[in-house]
Amino acid sequence: MAEHMDIQIYFEPEKPLDSEGDDIRLITIVPIAPDVPKTGPIECFLSEYCLNDEHFTPAYRRYLDDTAASGVSDDPERRLHRHTSGHALGNWIQISRFGDQVEPNEPECRYEWGDYLALSYTWGDPSNLREIAVNGQPLLVTENLEACLRVLRSKKYTQHGWRFWIDAICINQKDIVERAGQVKRMREIYTRAWTPIIWIGEEENGSREALDLIVTLASEYASRDGVEKLTSRLHRNAEYFGVGRWRALNNIVCRRYWRRLWILQEIALGRYTTPVLCGEKTLCWGQFARAFGVLKKTDEVINIYITNELKEASLPFDPVIWTNLGTVQEIQFHQDSHLSDKRIHTFRLINVSRSVLSTDPRDKVYGLLSLMDESIAALIKPDYTDSVENVYRSFALATVRATGSLDVIRHCLPTKGSDSPSWVPSLATEPTGDAFTLRDDSFTTSGLSSASISTMSTSNLLSCRGFIADRIDGLGCMWSRNWDSGSVLQTQSTLDPYGTFEAAQEAIWKSMVACHARPTEYLEADYGSLLATPALAKADLPEQTPLKDLVASFVFDWCVQYLAGDAEFRIGGRRLKDYWWKEVLPEHIDVVHLRDALMQRDRINLSRRLITTNMGYVGMAPERVERGDAVAVLFGCSMPIVLRQSMNGESGDFRWRVIGDCYLHGIMNGEAMKWGRVAQDLILC
């Protein structure tokens, strides 16, 4: 679904759609005639169609009843998924996976009236409009949509009568009630579509060469050792893929399409083979996901080769490339979860929603409904007359009540221009930090407890059960100050709860990555080689080897700088540099593991710093924490929460502001629940 905006619509439906009914509007694009130039006027017809199962064709009914067909389950509930694009449909739907040009293999239509595809696109510049005809009446659409319709009308599936769902045309954008009702139906519309179809824009700025490079990266470099192979080849020959290819790829990755909020659900509800159109060229979504994943795993391609080609063309580097790569990675995760019927973690959606754009800030919640756990979505009714603050507050309470988890508080990070309570996540703007993990079930700090909450007399207060486990003591160097050692607040406590040097050493490197592996899995590999980076930086390594290439990378240098800034920071009575590896044998270093560890450290340490506590524990917390802040265990929350005490001037009651979540090695798996601390009602403001 594209962004909402005020635009004069000359064609308005005769009656509004029933949000509780089975009907939707679809358009039929009139194919271009052989004697009509490509620039000829675009004509469409808009009608209502019913998605009720009663309208399935006899052939499709037989397919649904065939339990021997591919992807069919004997479970009636799962068999209902077979008419959706997001699940296996045997031989009914096929799209070629790879190749220079992807064309859908058209099956028979599933409905008596035909079938449809759901378009995913961005509206584009609202001031740049073009006129098309719908049911013989003029309708203004944006230039980007008009260009898309012009390409679609020449496609075989359009010529064979396939219909399209396009929000700008199929929803009456002037009717706020209809718009809210259709937002609630996005999951149904996109999953019942034969497939979503993605339009990222017209061919421009070398896009055809960029798409060729995407095919190459996806097919040859997406394996576990693909990044090492790619960087090694580029170190030997920076023009291995040709001159200007990286700049062209940068232009594709930085397109506005990737920053749209609505693509999170539109693509996630599709499949690996969902067609992606760039002008007349078509690839499949899986190729983009794999190629973007390769770029996400390496900093060299972006910081060296893309940056250099931009400089040569006197063009600025746009850091949005990092955001867009992360967005695509998250979409693929959600698509995989959808295809395998796994529950999608709402808290991952919160993270990624903050980095994408929506015209209406309420859509930061409403635009995620199709991907949320159904128990949460059922408690949220889209209402565009409600205030943004109340929409976010209602969302926070809905997640707690539906899941029994307080993990939503982990995402309550400070945002510019937000007056919401500290326990309500503001999604409208990007926060100054990021939640530690992209999963809500990785740790069990509060054991198997469930959230126990109550709202107070004022809607800005929330009472929850828990206890104060510890207080913050020392603060390490800060990313925002380039890891300057002057930003360190030295540890006062000399306590060591870990017992041995080796255990404390492990606590340090696990804190550096929040005990997680790239991109989301619980850490199983040994990332202890992070503490070997200062020694590796000084080692005489053979040229043109994967380890030498990694040591020369930015992400390696950033780790060395980070450790240097905290070299004198004391943990368990010792300096951090006392825990570094003194000697290292290159043959004992797993380059892939070290690269993954460096990338994870870089992500975790963004806007965070090492901390120690009064009890001697070491961990990682947001930069904004202060000495004396409380580390709380809140019932139903998977990670410790840093709270700052404040006093109500009227009643004298103590209240707490949420500062953020933290990783504290040694209490992440419920250990503090056994300390015998007395639970209390903590009032969050």
XYZ file of C-alpha atoms in Angstrom:
685
model
C 0.000 0.000 0.000
C 1.416 3.416 -0.922
C 1.569 6.534 1.230
C -1.659 8.434 1.860
C -1.823 12.020 0.751
C -4.341 14.657 -0.269
C -4.874 14.512 -3.976
C -7.874 15.490 -6.084
C -9.622 12.296 -7.184
C -11.964 12.899 -10.088
C -13.341 9.363 -10.016
C -15.160 8.292 -6.861
C -16.917 4.925 -6.369
C -20.690 4.978 -6.109
C -20.695 3.271 -2.707
C -18.114 2.569 0.020
C -16.669 -0.894 0.525
C -17.822 -2.958 3.473
C -14.739 -3.597 5.636
C -16.399 -6.741 7.003
C -17.401 -8.080 3.595
C -15.553 -10.140 0.973
C -15.643 -7.598 -1.864
C -12.700 -5.569 -3.088
C -12.240 -3.285 -6.049
C -9.863 -4.307 -8.828
C -8.832 -2.609 -12.026
C -8.491 -4.092 -15.481
C -5.834 -2.362 -17.573
C -6.734 -2.117 -21.236
C -3.833 -3.692 -23.183
C -2.075 -1.484 -25.658
C -3.159 -2.073 -29.242
C -0.502 -2.878 -31.868
C -1.164 0.370 -33.757
C -1.090 2.586 -30.638
C 2.231 4.203 -29.596
C 3.584 3.393 -26.146
C 2.896 6.969 -25.129
C -0.808 6.556 -25.864
C -3.411 7.210 -23.142
C -3.939 4.633 -20.391
C -7.416 3.232 -19.909
C -8.636 1.112 -16.983
C -11.907 -0.295 -15.727
C -12.721 -0.521 -12.032
C -15.205 -3.039 -10.640
C -15.989 -4.896 -7.436
C -15.139 -8.589 -7.091
C -15.841 -11.100 -4.364
C -13.016 -13.073 -2.714
C -15.388 -15.527 -1.069
C -14.414 -19.173 -1.550
C -17.806 -19.807 -3.155
C -16.449 -18.118 -6.278
C -13.571 -20.590 -6.786
C -13.570 -22.375 -10.117
C -14.357 -26.124 -10.185
C -10.744 -26.841 -11.195
C -9.356 -24.904 -8.245
C -11.817 -26.572 -5.887
C -10.543 -29.951 -7.043
C -6.996 -28.777 -6.421
C -7.851 -27.686 -2.871
C -9.502 -31.032 -2.215
C -6.500 -32.996 -3.511
C -4.558 -33.801 -0.325
C -1.878 -35.498 -2.429
C -0.973 -32.242 -4.183
C 2.324 -30.569 -3.352
C 2.249 -28.477 -0.208
C -1.097 -29.804 1.010
C -1.728 -30.671 4.634
C -4.457 -32.897 6.029
C -5.005 -30.219 8.642
C -8.125 -28.276 7.519
C -6.753 -25.069 9.025
C -3.527 -25.293 7.041
C -5.333 -26.310 3.861
C -7.131 -22.985 3.978
C -3.745 -21.325 3.338
C -3.454 -22.983 -0.054
C -5.262 -20.222 -1.873
C -2.768 -17.627 -0.593
C 0.354 -16.494 -2.384
C 2.451 -16.915 0.741
C 2.194 -20.712 0.927
C 3.089 -23.688 -1.234
C 0.560 -24.139 -4.049
C 1.937 -27.207 -5.756
C 1.916 -26.834 -9.523
C -0.890 -24.281 -9.533
C 1.410 -21.260 -9.360
C 4.910 -21.191 -10.796
C 7.365 -18.378 -11.362
C 10.892 -18.918 -12.633
C 13.364 -18.311 -9.790
C 16.433 -17.010 -11.537
C 17.437 -15.727 -14.899
C 17.987 -12.448 -16.662
C 14.228 -12.005 -17.066
C 11.513 -13.402 -14.832
C 8.108 -14.040 -16.353
C 5.256 -15.670 -14.425
C 3.990 -18.974 -15.769
C 0.266 -18.286 -15.790
C -1.926 -20.909 -14.170
C -5.672 -21.181 -14.582
C -7.576 -18.497 -12.731
C -8.746 -19.457 -9.263
C -11.976 -17.478 -9.322
C -14.930 -17.652 -11.677
C -14.411 -13.983 -12.431
C -10.651 -14.383 -13.066
C -7.697 -13.560 -10.792
C -5.596 -10.619 -9.604
C -2.177 -9.348 -8.588
C -1.514 -6.786 -5.810
C 0.844 -3.931 -6.700
C 3.562 -2.754 -4.318
C 4.959 0.652 -5.286
C 5.526 4.195 -4.075
C 3.248 7.010 -5.117
C 6.082 9.409 -5.856
C 5.970 13.201 -6.098
C 2.369 14.286 -5.297
C 2.790 17.461 -7.323
C 3.762 15.606 -10.494
C 0.484 14.140 -11.756
C -0.660 12.404 -14.922
C -4.162 11.759 -16.195
C -5.520 8.304 -16.920
C -9.059 7.124 -17.643
C -10.999 4.898 -15.234
C -14.436 3.757 -16.384
C -14.271 6.516 -18.953
C -13.709 9.210 -16.315
C -10.450 11.149 -15.814
C -8.382 10.289 -12.754
C -5.156 11.951 -11.674
C -2.347 9.628 -10.541
C 1.297 10.287 -9.807
C 3.873 10.081 -12.573
C 5.431 6.967 -11.001
C 2.138 5.052 -10.980
C 1.373 6.141 -14.534
C 4.785 4.846 -15.655
C 4.064 1.534 -13.920
C 0.662 1.182 -15.608
C 2.310 1.901 -18.943
C 4.707 -1.028 -18.425
C 2.067 -3.371 -17.005
C -0.299 -2.957 -19.942
C 2.235 -4.570 -22.264
C 2.715 -7.663 -20.048
C 1.221 -11.002 -21.073
C -0.738 -11.416 -17.877
C -2.380 -8.027 -18.451
C -3.185 -8.913 -22.041
C -4.808 -12.126 -20.797
C -7.155 -10.186 -18.542
C -5.513 -10.444 -15.117
C -6.691 -7.705 -12.780
C -4.751 -5.565 -10.326
C -5.260 -4.229 -6.837
C -3.710 -0.729 -6.623
C -4.487 1.271 -3.512
C -4.566 4.726 -5.122
C -7.348 3.581 -7.437
C -9.057 0.737 -5.573
C -9.513 2.609 -2.269
C -11.400 5.871 -2.079
C -8.620 7.915 -0.505
C -11.064 10.695 0.391
C -13.174 8.355 2.530
C -11.311 8.082 5.852
C -13.660 5.350 7.103
C -13.195 3.198 4.009
C -9.460 3.752 4.118
C -9.290 2.563 7.742
C -11.419 -0.462 6.938
C -9.267 -1.493 3.994
C -6.067 -1.080 6.027
C -7.426 -3.796 8.328
C -7.811 -6.059 5.250
C -4.285 -5.676 3.865
C -3.251 -9.167 4.937
C -6.238 -10.693 3.181
C -5.767 -8.637 0.024
C -2.067 -9.421 -0.396
C -2.164 -13.069 0.643
C -5.194 -13.849 -1.524
C -3.555 -12.187 -4.523
C -1.990 -14.614 -7.009
C 1.218 -12.775 -6.108
C 2.302 -9.297 -5.103
C 4.114 -7.545 -7.941
C 6.767 -4.958 -7.090
C 7.464 -1.768 -9.047
C 10.650 0.000 -7.913
C 10.558 2.601 -10.697
C 11.675 3.267 -14.226
C 15.023 2.390 -15.743
C 17.507 5.188 -15.056
C 21.033 5.895 -13.826
C 22.456 2.611 -15.094
C 19.714 0.474 -13.549
C 20.026 -2.271 -16.180
C 23.721 -2.732 -15.316
C 22.824 -2.675 -11.610
C 20.246 -5.424 -12.107
C 22.832 -7.539 -13.921
C 25.146 -7.100 -10.920
C 22.314 -8.096 -8.568
C 21.867 -11.353 -10.492
C 25.606 -12.037 -10.229
C 25.838 -11.275 -6.508
C 22.772 -13.407 -5.776
C 23.929 -16.427 -7.746
C 27.694 -16.424 -7.062
C 28.389 -14.680 -3.744
C 25.498 -15.436 -1.376
C 27.125 -18.540 0.123
C 28.762 -18.597 3.572
C 32.206 -17.814 2.132
C 30.843 -15.609 -0.648
C 31.849 -12.343 1.000
C 35.456 -13.490 1.350
C 35.514 -14.509 -2.309
C 33.984 -11.187 -3.372
C 36.326 -8.957 -1.378
C 39.391 -10.952 -2.413
C 38.531 -10.538 -6.089
C 37.924 -6.822 -5.674
C 41.190 -6.327 -3.798
C 42.988 -7.857 -6.757
C 40.990 -5.960 -9.359
C 38.716 -3.100 -8.274
C 37.130 -3.050 -11.754
C 36.362 -6.783 -11.783
C 32.652 -6.117 -12.488
C 33.246 -3.147 -14.778
C 33.438 0.604 -14.259
C 30.357 2.318 -12.815
C 28.513 -0.850 -11.771
C 28.784 -0.137 -8.041
C 27.527 3.412 -8.492
C 24.574 2.076 -10.473
C 23.840 -0.481 -7.751
C 23.984 2.268 -5.126
C 21.300 4.139 -7.067
C 19.049 1.071 -6.965
C 19.566 0.453 -3.238
C 18.938 4.119 -2.368
C 15.645 4.366 -4.246
C 12.748 5.739 -2.232
C 10.793 2.503 -2.649
C 12.906 0.690 -0.038
C 12.021 3.268 2.623
C 8.249 2.782 2.331
C 6.554 1.464 5.446
C 3.972 -0.529 3.518
C 6.476 -2.738 1.695
C 7.164 -4.521 4.985
C 3.865 -6.367 4.716
C 3.413 -6.274 0.948
C 6.591 -8.232 0.223
C 6.593 -10.298 3.413
C 3.181 -11.669 2.459
C 4.555 -12.721 -0.927
C 7.118 -15.294 -1.950
C 10.741 -15.648 -2.947
C 9.644 -15.572 -6.591
C 7.589 -12.366 -6.372
C 8.297 -10.359 -9.574
C 10.231 -7.090 -9.179
C 9.879 -4.664 -12.086
C 12.374 -1.902 -12.885
C 11.157 -0.414 -16.117
C 10.830 -3.222 -18.656
C 13.276 -5.448 -16.761
C 11.955 -8.051 -14.299
C 13.833 -10.001 -11.635
C 12.458 -11.879 -8.642
C 12.439 -10.742 -5.025
C 14.769 -13.531 -3.959
C 17.550 -12.168 -6.148
C 17.274 -8.743 -4.502
C 17.187 -10.281 -1.011
C 20.261 -12.430 -1.630
C 22.272 -9.660 -3.334
C 21.383 -7.060 -0.697
C 22.303 -9.655 1.937
C 25.797 -9.914 0.427
C 26.222 -6.128 0.704
C 24.915 -6.173 4.287
C 27.623 -8.661 5.285
C 30.525 -6.502 4.123
C 31.503 -2.907 4.723
C 34.287 -2.859 2.105
C 32.021 -2.834 -0.949
C 30.087 0.161 0.360
C 32.867 2.086 2.113
C 35.445 1.569 -0.608
C 34.106 0.639 -4.042
C 30.707 2.344 -3.997
C 32.131 5.406 -2.218
C 35.040 5.693 -4.668
C 32.786 5.500 -7.732
C 30.509 8.153 -6.251
C 33.497 10.422 -5.607
C 34.727 9.957 -9.159
C 31.314 11.124 -10.373
C 31.311 14.026 -7.843
C 28.257 12.519 -6.120
C 27.672 12.449 -2.339
C 27.427 9.233 -0.326
C 23.962 8.661 1.132
C 24.026 6.638 4.397
C 20.428 5.580 3.721
C 21.986 2.643 1.864
C 22.674 0.994 5.247
C 19.069 1.522 6.347
C 17.631 0.110 3.131
C 19.854 -2.964 3.222
C 18.697 -3.657 6.760
C 15.058 -3.187 5.753
C 15.344 -5.754 2.968
C 17.030 -8.207 5.330
C 14.158 -7.823 7.789
C 11.517 -8.236 5.078
C 13.117 -11.515 4.025
C 13.070 -12.714 7.621
C 9.363 -11.942 7.903
C 8.640 -13.570 4.550
C 10.438 -16.728 5.680
C 8.399 -16.689 8.896
C 5.169 -16.246 6.955
C 5.972 -19.084 4.563
C 6.787 -21.437 7.430
C 3.792 -20.354 9.545
C 6.083 -19.103 12.309
C 4.885 -16.384 14.621
C 6.326 -13.048 13.567
C 7.789 -11.089 16.442
C 6.048 -7.755 16.771
C 9.130 -6.287 18.389
C 11.193 -6.879 15.250
C 8.540 -4.945 13.367
C 8.921 -2.035 15.792
C 12.640 -1.882 15.078
C 12.377 -1.823 11.309
C 9.295 0.435 11.228
C 11.349 3.217 12.789
C 13.698 3.327 9.818
C 11.040 3.520 7.102
C 8.756 6.352 6.035
C 5.024 6.903 6.262
C 3.057 10.033 5.496
C 0.736 9.421 8.438
C 2.578 8.494 11.676
C -0.417 6.373 12.755
C 0.485 3.990 9.928
C 3.569 3.005 11.932
C 1.044 0.839 13.802
C -1.727 0.327 11.257
C 0.754 -0.502 8.497
C 2.052 -3.444 10.549
C -1.291 -5.057 11.391
C -1.002 -7.677 8.662
C 2.281 -8.937 10.121
C 1.436 -8.709 13.805
C 0.411 -11.636 15.924
C -3.317 -11.968 15.361
C -4.005 -11.708 19.100
C -2.448 -8.215 19.082
C -3.985 -7.090 15.793
C -7.440 -8.092 17.046
C -7.169 -5.478 19.822
C -6.320 -2.637 17.429
C -8.951 -0.909 15.306
C -7.572 1.598 12.783
C -8.913 5.055 13.506
C -7.382 7.977 11.645
C -9.241 10.460 13.861
C -7.358 9.290 16.963
C -4.237 11.129 18.144
C -0.835 9.690 17.309
C 0.101 9.503 20.994
C -3.029 7.525 21.840
C -2.513 5.149 18.907
C 0.983 4.332 20.180
C -0.186 3.996 23.789
C -3.021 1.676 22.766
C -0.585 -0.374 20.728
C 1.774 -0.760 23.713
C -1.024 -1.896 26.012
C -2.421 -4.256 23.357
C 0.923 -6.020 22.976
C 1.277 -6.519 26.731
C -2.278 -7.747 27.219
C -2.228 -10.079 24.212
C 1.200 -11.621 24.829
C 1.738 -11.388 28.579
C 5.141 -9.885 27.737
C 6.553 -6.501 28.709
C 9.142 -6.587 25.930
C 7.489 -3.620 24.255
C 9.202 -1.523 26.947
C 12.560 -2.572 25.505
C 11.741 -0.389 22.511
C 10.908 2.757 24.467
C 13.835 4.803 23.281
C 14.036 8.617 23.318
C 12.885 10.248 20.106
C 12.944 13.838 19.027
C 9.682 15.705 19.404
C 7.877 12.993 21.393
C 5.904 13.828 24.540
C 4.729 10.262 25.163
C 5.347 8.491 28.495
C 8.723 6.784 28.680
C 7.041 3.325 28.630
C 5.301 3.964 25.284
C 7.450 3.392 22.172
C 7.357 6.339 19.804
C 7.508 5.041 16.245
C 7.086 8.268 14.318
C 10.755 9.230 14.243
C 14.015 7.379 14.382
C 15.310 6.864 17.933
C 18.774 7.814 19.093
C 19.556 4.152 19.766
C 18.338 0.702 18.896
C 16.930 -2.260 20.784
C 19.604 -4.835 21.518
C 18.220 -7.763 19.619
C 15.735 -8.271 16.876
C 14.012 -11.048 18.760
C 11.830 -11.033 21.843
C 12.487 -14.569 23.061
C 16.272 -14.808 23.145
C 16.666 -14.326 26.896
C 14.641 -15.122 30.003
C 15.797 -12.506 32.500
C 12.491 -12.678 34.384
C 12.227 -16.456 34.097
C 8.818 -17.756 33.076
C 6.932 -14.870 34.675
C 4.190 -12.965 32.878
C 3.651 -9.238 32.893
C 1.572 -7.900 35.754
C 0.439 -4.375 34.905
C -2.263 -1.850 35.636
C -2.897 1.598 34.235
C -3.060 4.395 36.784
C -5.569 7.224 37.187
C -3.653 9.145 34.577
C -3.056 7.464 31.243
C 0.618 8.445 31.421
C 1.379 6.077 34.323
C 1.835 2.314 34.196
C 2.315 0.105 37.254
C 4.254 -3.125 36.736
C 5.678 -5.788 39.059
C 9.395 -6.428 39.367
C 12.459 -5.599 41.455
C 15.699 -3.613 41.331
C 18.535 -6.074 40.743
C 21.578 -3.759 40.713
C 22.850 -0.224 40.085
C 25.127 1.002 37.306
C 28.678 1.842 38.390
C 31.250 2.320 35.597
C 30.660 3.603 32.052
C 32.863 2.773 29.060
C 33.752 4.951 26.082
C 31.090 6.289 23.736
C 30.532 5.674 20.019
C 29.127 9.216 19.655
C 32.484 10.610 20.835
C 34.577 8.418 18.531
C 35.485 6.075 21.404
C 37.486 8.814 23.137
C 38.894 7.476 26.409
C 37.914 10.806 27.963
C 34.268 9.684 27.899
C 34.999 6.805 30.311
C 33.618 6.984 33.859
C 35.894 4.633 35.759
C 34.490 1.679 37.696
C 34.595 2.036 41.492
C 33.656 -1.512 42.502
C 36.325 -4.243 42.540
C 33.846 -7.115 42.899
C 34.045 -9.994 40.416
C 30.929 -12.228 40.327
C 32.403 -14.426 37.568
C 35.054 -16.097 39.708
C 37.828 -16.764 37.178
C 39.811 -14.750 34.644
C 38.481 -16.887 31.780
C 34.872 -16.440 32.895
C 35.300 -12.662 33.119
C 36.973 -12.631 29.698
C 34.010 -14.509 28.238
C 31.594 -12.096 29.927
C 33.366 -9.190 28.216
C 33.287 -10.451 24.638
C 29.762 -11.786 25.005
C 28.710 -8.350 26.273
C 30.334 -6.782 23.210
C 27.918 -8.704 20.972
C 25.033 -8.997 23.472
C 25.509 -12.774 23.251
C 24.085 -12.797 19.737
C 25.317 -13.885 16.341
C 24.641 -12.226 13.012
C 21.981 -11.483 12.119
C 19.574 -12.706 14.810
C 20.453 -16.149 16.136
C 21.413 -16.908 19.706
C 25.183 -17.069 19.897
C 26.691 -20.530 19.507
C 29.983 -19.692 17.775
C 33.002 -18.538 19.781
C 33.430 -14.807 19.175
C 36.283 -14.558 21.670
C 38.614 -13.619 18.814
C 37.240 -10.081 19.131
C 39.757 -9.711 21.964
C 42.492 -10.777 19.539
C 41.972 -7.794 17.204
C 44.600 -5.502 18.855
C 47.224 -8.247 18.442
C 46.086 -9.060 14.884
C 46.360 -5.374 13.953
C 50.091 -5.534 14.751
C 50.713 -9.010 13.301
C 52.732 -9.577 10.128
C 50.121 -11.361 8.017
C 50.618 -12.789 4.499
C 49.334 -10.532 1.727
C 46.269 -11.415 -0.365
C 44.760 -13.708 2.237
C 41.204 -13.491 3.631
C 42.521 -12.654 7.120
C 44.768 -9.872 5.801
C 41.858 -8.459 3.812
C 39.666 -8.515 6.922
C 42.313 -6.795 9.063
C 42.459 -4.034 6.432
C 38.679 -3.454 6.602
C 36.855 -0.591 8.273
C 34.850 -2.840 10.571
C 38.084 -4.355 11.951
C 39.642 -0.923 12.501
C 36.501 0.286 14.292
C 36.769 -2.613 16.741
C 40.427 -1.833 17.438
C 39.583 1.839 18.063
C 36.724 0.836 20.345
C 38.934 -1.452 22.453
C 41.638 1.218 22.613
C 39.114 3.723 24.006
C 38.193 1.297 26.788
C 41.707 -0.055 27.349
C 41.939 1.347 30.913
C 38.306 0.649 31.821
C 38.304 -1.620 34.868
C 36.239 -4.816 35.059
C 36.536 -7.120 38.051
C 39.557 -5.175 39.327
C 41.489 -5.474 36.035
C 41.909 -3.186 33.036
C 40.105 -4.193 29.868
C 43.397 -4.500 27.994
C 44.509 -7.134 30.508
C 41.830 -9.375 28.993
C 43.084 -8.976 25.415
C 44.799 -11.907 23.732
C 48.534 -11.407 24.069
C 49.509 -13.704 21.210
C 47.536 -15.039 18.296
C 48.241 -17.644 15.630
C 46.562 -16.649 12.336
C 45.780 -20.267 11.499
C 43.647 -20.478 14.639
C 41.359 -17.643 13.494
C 38.108 -18.553 11.723
C 37.832 -15.608 9.331
C 34.105 -16.027 8.715
C 33.378 -16.160 12.456
C 35.588 -13.144 13.111
C 33.890 -11.139 10.348
C 30.475 -12.045 11.767
C 31.665 -11.090 15.261
C 32.972 -7.722 14.035
C 29.733 -6.928 12.218
C 27.670 -7.879 15.262
C 29.888 -5.837 17.596
C 29.499 -2.859 15.285
C 25.696 -3.174 15.326
C 25.422 -3.706 19.072
C 27.881 -0.940 20.007
C 26.070 1.674 17.931
C 24.955 4.260 20.530
C 25.874 1.890 23.392
C 28.720 1.542 25.846
C 30.174 -1.055 28.183
C 28.936 -0.812 31.765
C 29.802 -2.315 35.130
C 27.514 -2.534 38.160
C 27.906 -2.217 41.923
C 27.915 -6.024 42.137
C 30.695 -6.245 39.528
C 28.651 -7.452 36.545
C 29.644 -6.314 33.049
C 27.283 -5.571 30.201
C 26.216 -3.212 27.444
C 23.709 -0.373 27.805
C 22.539 2.758 25.931
C 25.018 5.645 25.968
C 22.557 7.829 27.892
C 22.744 5.725 31.093
C 24.214 7.330 34.183
C 25.983 6.077 37.276
C 23.347 5.180 39.851
C 20.656 4.210 37.340
C 18.787 1.084 38.391
C 18.938 -2.226 36.542
C 15.450 -3.679 36.962
C 13.999 -7.120 36.353
C 10.396 -6.572 35.258
C 8.085 -9.568 35.261
C 7.332 -10.633 31.702
C 10.331 -8.823 30.197
C 13.073 -10.877 28.541
C 15.912 -8.406 29.213
C 16.915 -6.139 32.119
C 15.576 -2.586 31.884
C 17.522 0.501 32.980
C 15.285 2.837 35.004
C 15.952 6.323 36.348
C 14.229 7.385 39.525
C 12.237 10.622 39.683
C 9.947 12.052 42.353
C 6.415 13.313 41.863
C 6.436 16.819 43.268
C 2.759 16.679 44.285
C 2.556 13.326 46.093
C 6.212 12.646 46.826
C 5.886 9.185 45.295
C 8.836 7.660 43.529
C 8.372 7.024 39.867
C 10.631 5.649 37.202
C 11.508 6.663 33.667
C 12.508 3.993 31.176
C 16.032 4.596 29.833
C 16.307 1.419 27.751
C 17.124 -2.269 27.866
C 20.580 -3.613 28.614
C 22.616 -6.782 28.394
C 24.097 -7.756 31.770
C 26.112 -10.939 31.588
C 25.164 -13.325 34.362
C 21.499 -12.426 34.853
C 20.108 -12.923 31.326
C 18.713 -16.411 31.939
C 16.730 -15.847 35.105
C 19.603 -15.972 37.614
C 18.445 -12.818 39.442
C 14.995 -14.379 39.984
C 16.720 -16.737 42.456
C 18.274 -13.972 44.544
C 15.227 -13.672 46.792
C 14.561 -9.993 46.048
C 11.114 -8.771 47.118
C 8.880 -7.872 44.191
C 7.318 -4.421 44.205
C 5.037 -2.244 42.107
C 7.224 0.006 39.972
C 5.335 3.000 38.615
C 6.579 4.027 35.177
C 5.966 7.561 33.953
